[in-house]
């Protein structure tokens, strides 16, 4: 009996590993293909049969992007918009979350339901109304258009995330500050925020990624090449004169790099329990 | 330094639950008052109202002669030690202790001088640069004390400050806090549900139950003259044994035994006469019950009892017994039911006692030490 069981278990384990490997291949191959293609010449990309490893390994595509001020501008725009939105989101959401977490006020439940309900609308349904608003305020084709619309999408989630995080921090800490002679404002900035770093990092990463990857609103609310962001820039490489596949891939790699770096830096904050030692 | 006066303080949570009813307390300047009671009785609520962390529904509160009802915690000149310690986890011990001085805009040199002084008193000097996460439970407790002391407040408020420590450390810190308080002479209100802490630490003890103050007195008076059956049962460990009986012509009668009350007992408690011919509740502390085969027990009346179990502690034997009488519930929700209902009384015998489980013995009762309570109101009969 026991023996048959272990043999069966081994088979199951084997099948599991095979399945996982298949999954890994499925997920990783496009990324590999992107990397490999970015180091090929544009001609080799169309070679038949396709080459798994670049025959001619070249930085040609990267050089083309990094020396072109128009394309560098896409990166600058993406960084600027994502950074501004992230900073504003975290500051506004922290204040709102502290209110939700620590104070009782009339309409609190209704307000938090309202915040959640904004998340149920598919963003595309808001595209036309936003376009109308942005144009009528004279913000079309400006950074402000992107920053303001992105805030609408990042804030509700950030408020919920941070409220949840602040709820895990003991109220005794706020009360200790009150007894020590500080206001709620002091408690928030001097104690709660410093120990909320993991929650703030998580919120920032989420917000930054959302802005960095956003395509639809960036496409609709901007027009001039100067105002375009990286996702639009990648698309612009398509079909001007020819398909610059190797440049598209190189730009995608360059576009993914900050996300990778941010994720690696942020990771250690997710793991560390920053609030450890305050209680008990 | 200051006295703290509570007058007719009431607290109603969410417009319905009455957590504190009509609390009157006067804590003298420099006094160490213990607020004790089973969990949920409103101790923390009372303390938090004094601290200003909870609104006072009605009543007056003054600290050092100033009416503080509408004042914020920081203006009340109090310091609080939280059950969880609530240390600021991102600050060092130095910064934790010095935080209130920093908020008050004190200069770094002044802060350093004061924090160093307190660290020396509390033996924290070596740890000033550590973060709370790297401290042991006892050290964190001391940092919490330091944070309170640095403010030189009119009153210390402490909410079960030792409940997160292990038993041994608790005994040690109990003594440290008590001696520190005597040394500083600062009015202190100390909340606990541990009646041993209550009996050993404070000048006076206030016993609460269900949001109502039962008795405020010195530990000795509480023990010797509890005002009602609840206080009698709550104070003392093991608890006082409480039974129902009929009283007729100075004799307590239960289904299984009778005890003749000595003349002195009747003379000392004139009110007992009114209960003659009716029901009464009587109580006997475990140390007022004796092994009748030993010298200490010979002179007392005896009642038959069944030994359920014996705990030999070395210094004494805690003997769980079954008597043929109806036990009375003191109303302490924390009271452990005696061995799942097998026994209904506890006695503390000298270690020389040879009684063993499952035997029948004659239990000697020191009738001069009995307590008496009204069967309806549970108030003490004096
Ligand atoms: N914020 C609150 N809202 C409603 N009820 C509360 C609140 N805080 C405490 N209570 C209730 O008040 C009673 C007393 O609580 P508490 O003062 O914490 O008791 P203790 O400290 O003696 O254990 C309890 O029954 C508790 O459930
Ligand atoms: Mg409590």
XYZ file of C-alpha atoms and ligand atoms in Angstrom:
690
model
C 0.000 0.000 0.000
C 2.524 2.517 1.211
C 4.850 1.764 -1.657
C 2.192 2.211 -4.296
C 1.304 5.478 -2.701
C 4.823 6.857 -2.880
C 5.148 5.742 -6.486
C 1.912 7.497 -7.277
C 3.076 10.567 -5.462
C 6.292 10.549 -7.487
C 4.308 10.386 -10.708
C 2.135 13.260 -9.620
C 5.206 15.303 -8.703
C 6.763 14.543 -12.084
C 3.605 15.528 -13.950
C 3.450 18.711 -11.900
C 7.007 19.642 -12.773
C 6.461 18.967 -16.462
C 3.351 21.138 -16.354
C 5.157 23.921 -14.534
C 8.037 23.821 -17.011
C 5.582 24.092 -19.878
C 3.988 27.053 -18.144
C 7.360 28.670 -17.581
C 8.266 28.233 -21.243
C 4.934 29.684 -22.279
C 5.429 32.731 -20.063
C 9.117 33.276 -20.611
C 9.434 32.680 -24.342
C 7.900 35.986 -25.471
C 10.270 37.813 -23.147
C 13.193 35.855 -24.506
C 12.027 36.579 -28.046
C 11.836 40.285 -27.265
C 15.378 40.287 -25.857
C 16.801 38.192 -28.702
C 15.124 40.261 -31.398
C 16.371 43.512 -29.903
C 19.933 42.349 -30.542
C 19.298 41.272 -34.142
C 19.440 43.304 -37.319
C 16.032 44.153 -38.660
C 16.775 41.868 -41.658
C 17.479 38.836 -39.500
C 14.142 39.191 -37.755
C 12.410 38.344 -41.029
C 14.740 35.383 -41.730
C 13.132 32.025 -42.436
C 13.473 29.781 -40.555
C 13.643 32.202 -37.576
C 16.927 32.246 -35.656
C 16.747 31.407 -31.975
C 20.011 33.186 -31.148
C 21.003 36.327 -33.054
C 23.427 35.386 -35.879
C 24.815 38.871 -35.862
C 24.742 40.219 -32.322
C 24.320 44.015 -32.556
C 23.428 47.028 -30.440
C 22.265 48.828 -33.560
C 18.654 49.065 -32.431
C 19.585 50.411 -28.980
C 21.925 52.939 -30.490
C 19.214 54.110 -32.843
C 16.853 54.762 -29.938
C 19.308 56.241 -27.458
C 20.669 58.729 -29.962
C 17.313 59.891 -31.219
C 16.087 62.918 -29.155
C 12.497 62.268 -30.229
C 12.560 58.765 -28.748
C 14.406 59.880 -25.628
C 11.646 62.388 -25.125
C 9.139 59.491 -24.898
C 11.091 58.129 -21.967
C 11.339 61.520 -20.308
C 7.571 61.966 -20.658
C 6.822 58.549 -19.242
C 9.102 59.077 -16.257
C 7.777 62.541 -15.565
C 4.102 61.627 -15.720
C 4.527 58.383 -13.759
C 6.652 60.044 -11.076
C 4.348 63.015 -10.571
C 1.259 60.811 -10.444
C 2.934 58.427 -7.998
C 4.010 61.181 -5.627
C 0.613 62.904 -5.707
C -1.225 59.608 -5.334
C 0.756 58.560 -2.280
C 0.404 61.908 -0.510
C -3.319 62.308 -1.190
C -4.091 58.656 -0.519
C -2.157 58.672 2.778
C -4.213 61.581 4.062
C -7.478 59.978 2.960
C -6.462 56.573 4.314
C -5.499 58.059 7.683
C -8.922 59.674 7.846
C -10.683 56.436 7.016
C -8.552 54.404 9.365
C -8.469 56.625 12.441
C -11.504 58.911 12.451
C -15.223 58.408 12.520
C -17.237 60.839 10.470
C -20.681 61.096 8.978
C -20.986 59.263 5.667
C -17.786 57.286 6.133
C -19.302 53.992 5.014
C -21.047 55.575 2.032
C -17.870 57.316 0.971
C -15.798 54.171 1.066
C -18.446 52.319 -0.957
C -18.366 55.140 -3.466
C -14.604 54.843 -3.780
C -14.854 51.119 -4.435
C -17.673 51.599 -6.925
C -15.513 53.844 -9.133
C -13.340 50.786 -9.692
C -16.160 48.844 -11.282
C -16.349 51.040 -14.419
C -14.238 49.868 -17.367
C -11.849 52.783 -18.097
C -12.759 52.826 -21.782
C -16.291 53.979 -20.984
C -14.755 57.101 -19.467
C -12.575 57.871 -22.460
C -15.000 60.149 -24.296
C -16.146 62.095 -21.180
C -12.550 62.621 -20.138
C -11.605 63.721 -23.615
C -14.412 66.273 -23.518
C -13.392 67.572 -20.094
C -9.721 67.800 -20.946
C -10.427 69.698 -24.143
C -12.863 72.094 -22.512
C -10.374 72.934 -19.748
C -7.749 73.609 -22.403
C -5.552 70.786 -21.150
C -5.468 68.753 -24.353
C -1.956 67.622 -25.260
C -0.449 68.633 -21.876
C 1.152 66.717 -19.001
C -1.657 67.937 -16.756
C -4.183 66.050 -18.883
C -2.364 62.783 -18.280
C -1.563 63.442 -14.605
C -5.138 64.368 -13.704
C -6.760 61.459 -15.531
C -4.266 58.962 -14.144
C -4.960 60.217 -10.612
C -8.608 59.348 -11.125
C -7.627 55.742 -11.700
C -4.805 55.397 -9.178
C -6.341 57.157 -6.176
C -9.262 54.848 -5.338
C -7.084 51.786 -5.316
C -4.312 53.558 -3.414
C -6.762 54.799 -0.758
C -8.131 51.290 -0.248
C -4.686 49.726 -0.126
C -3.309 52.241 2.348
C -6.436 52.214 4.522
C -6.021 48.468 4.810
C -2.388 48.933 5.705
C -2.985 51.633 8.308
C -5.688 49.487 9.883
C -3.019 46.919 10.709
C -0.996 49.477 12.692
C -1.981 49.635 16.378
C -3.959 52.689 17.419
C -1.947 52.695 20.605
C 0.800 54.337 18.557
C -1.413 57.309 17.691
C -2.541 57.516 21.285
C 1.038 57.381 22.532
C 1.785 60.387 20.322
C -1.296 62.167 21.679
C -0.114 61.592 25.242
C 3.442 62.610 24.292
C 2.051 65.945 23.171
C 1.591 65.557 19.420
C -1.402 66.174 17.174
C -2.899 63.670 14.717
C -0.864 65.430 12.063
C 2.318 64.741 14.048
C 1.273 61.136 14.585
C 0.710 60.674 10.860
C 3.973 62.131 9.577
C 6.329 61.327 12.438
C 5.175 57.835 13.329
C 2.594 56.315 11.010
C 4.235 57.231 7.693
C 7.753 56.113 8.678
C 6.477 52.690 9.676
C 4.145 52.414 6.673
C 7.025 52.181 4.203
C 6.036 48.691 2.994
C 2.487 49.854 2.281
C 3.700 53.050 0.642
C 6.171 51.152 -1.521
C 3.494 48.705 -2.636
C 1.152 51.568 -3.494
C 3.897 53.459 -5.341
C 4.905 50.448 -7.402
C 1.330 49.752 -8.367
C 0.728 53.389 -9.294
C 3.970 53.737 -11.214
C 3.335 50.580 -13.233
C -0.192 51.634 -14.048
C 1.014 54.989 -15.407
C 4.038 53.538 -17.152
C 2.022 51.002 -19.089
C -1.003 53.135 -19.838
C -1.750 53.393 -23.555
C -5.350 54.298 -24.268
C -5.596 57.658 -22.479
C -2.069 58.665 -23.467
C -3.012 58.055 -27.081
C -6.270 59.996 -26.888
C -5.337 62.950 -24.700
C -2.068 63.872 -26.391
C -1.336 64.616 -30.008
C 2.106 66.094 -30.608
C 5.074 63.737 -30.798
C 6.668 65.782 -28.002
C 3.971 64.708 -25.562
C 3.947 61.001 -26.328
C 4.918 58.361 -23.790
C 6.864 55.117 -24.294
C 3.902 52.816 -25.077
C 2.765 55.226 -27.814
C 6.357 55.596 -28.969
C 6.640 51.854 -29.497
C 3.504 51.903 -31.538
C 4.765 54.868 -33.578
C 7.686 52.758 -34.745
C 5.163 50.663 -36.539
C 4.359 51.560 -40.084
C 5.883 54.981 -40.552
C 7.962 53.740 -43.455
C 8.729 50.181 -42.533
C 8.383 47.990 -39.466
C 11.455 48.568 -37.300
C 10.972 45.366 -35.346
C 14.379 45.352 -33.743
C 13.910 48.934 -32.536
C 10.423 48.152 -31.249
C 11.845 45.261 -29.289
C 14.767 47.316 -27.986
C 12.402 50.045 -26.899
C 10.208 47.484 -25.163
C 13.262 46.168 -23.331
C 14.286 49.682 -22.325
C 10.701 50.352 -21.317
C 10.554 47.256 -19.114
C 13.885 47.914 -17.436
C 12.664 50.509 -14.912
C 9.848 48.179 -13.866
C 12.341 45.420 -13.232
C 14.621 47.694 -11.231
C 11.731 49.109 -9.204
C 10.462 45.648 -8.464
C 13.855 44.430 -7.289
C 14.320 47.433 -5.010
C 10.791 47.256 -3.663
C 10.941 43.552 -2.945
C 12.977 43.846 0.231
C 10.388 46.198 1.689
C 7.602 43.708 1.130
C 9.546 41.100 3.027
C 10.656 43.160 6.013
C 8.072 43.620 8.767
C 8.738 47.257 9.476
C 6.271 47.516 12.327
C 7.905 44.678 14.249
C 8.761 45.588 17.804
C 6.227 48.296 18.403
C 3.828 46.000 20.154
C 4.587 43.276 22.703
C 2.283 66.008 41.439
C -1.378 66.145 42.049
C -4.485 64.429 43.211
C -6.924 62.980 40.723
C -10.613 63.306 41.450
C -13.387 61.505 39.575
C -16.933 62.618 40.305
C -19.988 60.781 38.988
C -18.141 59.751 35.844
C -20.280 57.855 33.325
C -19.368 56.396 29.986
C -21.820 55.263 27.354
C -20.413 53.758 24.171
C -22.296 54.358 20.939
C -25.309 55.762 22.809
C -26.311 52.431 24.273
C -23.675 50.414 26.108
C -23.025 51.806 29.584
C -19.403 50.879 30.243
C -18.968 52.987 33.409
C -21.694 54.017 35.811
C -21.330 56.806 38.291
C -17.682 56.359 39.175
C -16.453 58.315 42.178
C -12.796 58.092 43.155
C -10.318 60.343 44.897
C -6.684 59.501 44.392
C -4.441 61.409 46.755
C -1.236 63.171 45.752
C 1.512 60.564 45.411
C -0.818 57.642 45.978
C -0.517 54.363 44.081
C -4.072 53.264 43.284
C -4.811 49.953 41.652
C -7.931 49.583 39.539
C -8.797 45.909 39.402
C -11.649 43.775 38.122
C -12.440 40.975 35.696
C -11.825 41.698 32.016
C -14.523 43.778 30.382
C -15.487 45.526 33.618
C -14.482 48.947 32.311
C -11.006 49.444 33.805
C -9.380 50.513 30.547
C -12.338 52.736 29.747
C -11.962 54.499 33.088
C -8.221 54.945 32.635
C -8.582 56.166 29.055
C -11.126 58.744 30.176
C -8.630 60.039 32.724
C -5.970 60.134 29.987
C -8.282 61.976 27.609
C -8.213 59.247 24.987
C -11.923 58.600 25.477
C -14.670 61.187 25.875
C -16.362 61.435 29.247
C -20.121 61.052 28.768
C -20.944 62.837 32.004
C -19.306 63.743 35.291
C -16.339 65.751 36.482
C -12.667 64.978 36.366
C -9.914 67.045 37.861
C -6.178 66.515 37.970
C -4.192 68.675 40.369
C -7.257 70.807 40.984
C -7.758 71.643 37.301
C -10.934 70.574 35.539
C -9.614 68.555 32.595
C -12.820 67.153 31.075
C -12.481 69.166 27.876
C -8.689 69.041 27.669
C -6.663 67.085 25.134
C -4.413 64.330 26.528
C -1.275 66.427 26.088
C -2.677 69.235 28.221
C -3.679 67.006 31.121
C -0.152 66.581 32.448
C -0.370 62.808 32.522
C 1.759 60.038 31.086
C 0.491 56.652 30.057
C 2.069 53.227 29.846
C 0.178 51.095 27.358
C -0.468 47.381 27.669
C 1.184 46.946 24.262
C 3.920 49.478 25.243
C 3.230 51.230 21.895
C 6.901 52.021 21.383
C 7.705 53.837 18.144
C 9.304 50.998 16.165
C 11.390 53.191 13.857
C 12.997 55.162 16.668
C 15.842 54.177 18.961
C 15.324 53.849 22.687
C 16.814 57.316 23.070
C 14.403 58.792 20.540
C 11.453 56.926 22.031
C 12.104 58.291 25.500
C 12.971 61.762 24.237
C 10.105 62.101 21.739
C 7.813 64.127 23.996
C 10.664 66.524 24.817
C 11.365 66.885 21.119
C 7.726 67.705 20.432
C 7.903 70.246 23.228
C 10.818 71.900 21.401
C 13.486 71.069 24.000
C 17.123 71.431 22.908
C 19.153 68.355 22.078
C 21.559 68.882 25.001
C 18.706 69.163 27.474
C 17.057 66.073 26.004
C 20.232 64.100 26.230
C 20.798 65.033 29.852
C 17.294 64.046 30.891
C 17.093 60.833 28.844
C 20.509 59.719 30.111
C 19.360 60.298 33.664
C 16.238 58.205 33.157
C 18.120 55.515 31.279
C 20.419 55.200 34.275
C 17.488 54.798 36.667
C 15.975 52.115 34.447
C 19.265 50.449 33.481
C 18.755 51.237 29.814
C 21.988 53.133 29.198
C 23.539 50.396 27.074
C 20.408 50.123 24.972
C 19.863 53.764 24.065
C 20.840 53.190 20.424
C 18.785 50.004 19.954
C 15.464 49.789 18.182
C 12.485 48.268 20.053
C 12.527 45.181 17.817
C 15.903 44.202 19.286
C 14.808 44.436 22.917
C 13.465 41.755 25.219
C 9.976 42.066 26.686
C 11.283 43.355 29.995
C 13.474 45.951 28.284
C 10.583 47.192 26.152
C 8.529 47.491 29.297
C 11.218 49.652 30.864
C 11.445 51.854 27.770
C 7.691 52.387 28.030
C 8.202 53.381 31.670
C 11.012 55.716 30.658
C 8.870 57.397 28.055
C 6.295 58.092 30.772
C 8.847 59.250 33.347
C 10.627 61.705 31.059
C 7.608 63.979 31.080
C 7.586 64.380 34.879
C 3.794 64.230 34.788
C 1.308 64.958 37.521
C 0.069 61.393 37.230
C 1.084 58.072 35.717
C -1.605 55.962 34.087
C -0.750 52.328 33.420
C -2.979 49.823 31.659
C -1.954 46.254 32.443
C 1.688 47.100 31.801
C 2.962 43.670 32.838
C 0.466 41.396 31.111
C 2.734 40.708 28.133
C 5.625 39.488 30.274
C 6.274 35.923 31.354
C 5.479 34.999 34.933
C 8.979 35.355 36.360
C 9.685 38.712 34.786
C 6.264 39.886 35.892
C 7.124 39.265 39.534
C 10.376 41.181 39.126
C 8.842 44.142 37.263
C 6.002 44.261 39.782
C 8.515 45.007 42.509
C 10.487 47.418 40.284
C 7.448 49.482 39.350
C 6.225 49.616 42.928
C 9.584 50.789 44.266
C 10.037 53.238 41.376
C 6.661 54.753 42.148
C 7.573 55.154 45.807
C 10.864 56.725 44.833
C 9.246 59.212 42.410
C 6.190 59.843 44.548
C 4.013 60.501 41.506
C 0.284 59.830 41.729
C -0.264 56.570 39.857
C -3.339 54.763 38.610
C -2.563 51.222 37.654
C -5.063 48.963 35.898
C -4.833 45.211 36.165
C -7.051 42.147 36.165
C -4.489 40.281 38.234
C -5.532 40.387 41.862
C -2.037 39.415 43.015
C -0.662 42.613 41.418
C -3.536 44.471 43.017
C -2.772 43.151 46.480
C 0.993 43.595 46.351
C 1.634 46.878 44.544
C -0.708 49.623 45.575
C -1.577 51.788 48.541
C -5.253 51.304 47.836
C -7.215 49.060 45.528
C -10.430 49.933 43.679
C -12.425 46.867 42.689
C -14.774 47.194 39.717
C -17.403 44.909 38.256
C -19.650 45.532 35.284
C -18.772 49.230 35.126
C -19.621 49.775 38.787
C -17.103 50.492 41.536
C -17.513 47.928 44.308
C -15.013 48.930 46.975
C -11.947 51.119 47.418
C -9.683 50.253 50.304
C -6.240 49.158 51.390
C -5.337 45.633 50.287
C -5.600 44.408 53.862
C -9.024 45.900 54.458
C -10.276 44.514 51.153
C -9.114 41.099 52.168
C -10.369 41.204 55.712
C -13.610 43.081 55.196
C -14.935 42.779 51.652
C -18.146 44.767 51.205
C -19.837 42.067 49.150
C -19.538 38.503 47.948
C -17.999 39.595 44.633
C -15.081 41.393 46.273
C -14.743 38.510 48.725
C -14.473 36.028 45.872
C -12.345 38.169 43.578
C -9.685 39.196 46.089
C -7.566 36.327 47.338
C -6.199 33.285 45.605
C -7.503 30.666 45.813
C -10.876 32.380 46.175
C -12.974 32.496 49.299
C -15.360 29.554 49.578
C -18.974 30.762 49.568
C -21.937 28.592 50.627
C -25.616 28.931 51.278
C -26.962 28.022 54.717
C -29.944 28.408 57.030
C -29.257 30.382 60.159
C -31.207 29.463 63.231
C -30.355 30.401 66.793
C -26.748 31.102 65.932
C -26.238 27.859 64.027
C -25.428 27.576 60.321
C -27.290 24.628 58.845
C -26.475 23.082 55.431
C -27.711 19.753 54.051
C -24.560 17.994 55.259
C -23.365 19.746 58.383
C -23.966 22.449 60.934
C -21.680 25.010 62.548
C -22.391 26.764 65.836
C -21.296 30.393 65.594
C -19.319 31.591 68.631
C -20.845 34.311 70.809
C -18.087 36.757 69.804
C -19.032 36.441 66.116
C -22.668 37.200 66.861
C -21.737 40.056 69.149
C -19.427 41.654 66.551
C -22.114 41.536 63.873
C -25.379 42.747 65.333
C -26.975 42.705 61.880
C -26.747 38.905 61.832
C -29.681 38.725 64.236
C -32.043 39.861 61.472
C -31.121 36.802 59.398
C -31.886 34.330 62.182
C -34.565 31.960 60.982
C -33.744 32.501 57.295
C -31.183 31.989 54.577
C -27.673 33.429 54.611
C -24.451 33.178 52.605
C -21.269 32.424 54.512
C -17.701 32.475 53.303
C -14.482 30.891 54.510
C -11.022 31.709 53.183
C -8.950 28.639 52.239
C -6.454 29.409 55.028
C -9.216 29.423 57.645
C -9.904 25.759 56.949
C -7.664 23.249 58.739
C -6.741 19.613 58.820
C -8.415 18.475 62.057
C -5.748 15.836 62.722
C -3.074 18.516 63.101
C -2.533 20.683 66.177
C -3.644 23.815 64.334
C -7.043 22.290 63.598
C -7.859 20.658 66.944
C -9.620 23.539 68.597
C -12.109 24.165 65.745
C -15.489 22.675 64.910
C -15.363 20.151 62.104
C -17.507 19.298 59.096
C -17.330 16.147 56.958
C -15.624 16.589 53.577
C -14.446 14.491 50.658
C -10.952 15.166 49.304
C -11.054 15.449 45.514
C -7.413 16.290 44.867
C -4.323 17.610 46.627
C -1.719 19.970 45.162
C 1.469 19.696 47.184
C 3.283 22.992 46.713
C 5.998 22.384 49.291
C 5.141 25.349 51.460
C 1.524 24.255 51.695
C -1.005 21.796 50.350
C -3.865 23.184 48.296
C -6.686 20.740 48.917
C -9.762 20.598 46.708
C -12.765 19.369 48.639
C -16.381 18.481 48.258
C -18.739 19.607 51.001
C -22.400 18.759 51.250
C -23.586 22.345 50.831
C -24.701 24.593 47.984
C -21.882 26.841 46.693
C -22.662 30.450 45.824
C -21.367 32.159 42.669
C -19.590 35.370 43.610
C -20.248 36.806 40.155
C -16.618 36.813 39.016
C -16.729 35.831 35.347
C -13.034 34.955 35.438
C -13.444 32.454 38.290
C -12.433 28.962 37.276
C -15.051 26.399 37.987
C -13.634 24.109 40.618
C -12.311 21.021 38.809
C -15.272 20.762 36.481
C -17.725 20.809 39.364
C -16.259 17.825 41.200
C -15.108 19.904 44.122
C -16.782 22.959 45.603
C -14.265 24.176 48.160
C -10.529 24.815 48.491
C -8.429 24.670 51.634
C -4.778 25.484 52.300
C -3.256 22.948 54.701
C 0.164 22.907 56.299
C 2.606 20.632 54.473
C 2.515 18.301 57.482
C -1.013 17.311 56.478
C -1.300 13.728 55.303
C -4.715 13.938 53.607
C -4.872 12.183 50.248
C -7.243 12.270 47.313
C -10.474 10.235 47.464
C -10.493 10.091 51.252
C -13.070 11.435 53.665
C -11.827 13.812 56.308
C -13.066 15.995 59.083
C -12.453 19.568 58.000
C -11.810 22.035 60.801
C -13.416 25.451 60.283
C -12.277 28.570 62.128
C -15.734 30.007 62.720
C -14.342 33.248 64.143
C -13.006 34.094 60.683
C -16.178 33.466 58.690
C -17.681 36.134 56.431
C -21.430 36.632 56.039
C -23.432 37.993 53.130
C -27.064 38.720 52.355
C -28.410 35.913 50.148
C -30.243 38.369 47.893
C -27.994 41.424 47.588
C -24.715 39.632 48.398
C -23.791 42.604 50.608
C -21.638 41.886 53.655
C -23.450 41.550 56.951
C -21.645 43.411 59.676
N -14.972 51.580 21.627
C -15.895 50.816 22.225
N -17.153 50.746 21.736
C -18.084 49.984 22.341
N -17.872 49.237 23.439
C -16.634 49.257 23.978
C -15.585 50.041 23.402
N -14.475 49.851 24.147
C -14.809 49.002 25.140
N -16.116 48.640 25.040
C -16.844 47.758 25.970
O -16.806 48.336 27.241
C -16.586 47.356 28.234
C -15.397 47.711 29.060
O -14.250 47.648 28.270
P -12.816 47.884 28.867
O -12.796 49.183 29.575
O -11.826 47.708 27.773
O -12.687 46.695 29.912
P -11.432 46.175 30.736
O -10.277 47.055 30.448
O -11.879 46.201 32.158
O -11.191 44.776 30.294
C -16.444 46.027 27.499
O -17.648 45.336 27.587
C -16.152 46.423 26.091
O -16.702 45.473 25.208
Mg -8.418 46.565 29.462
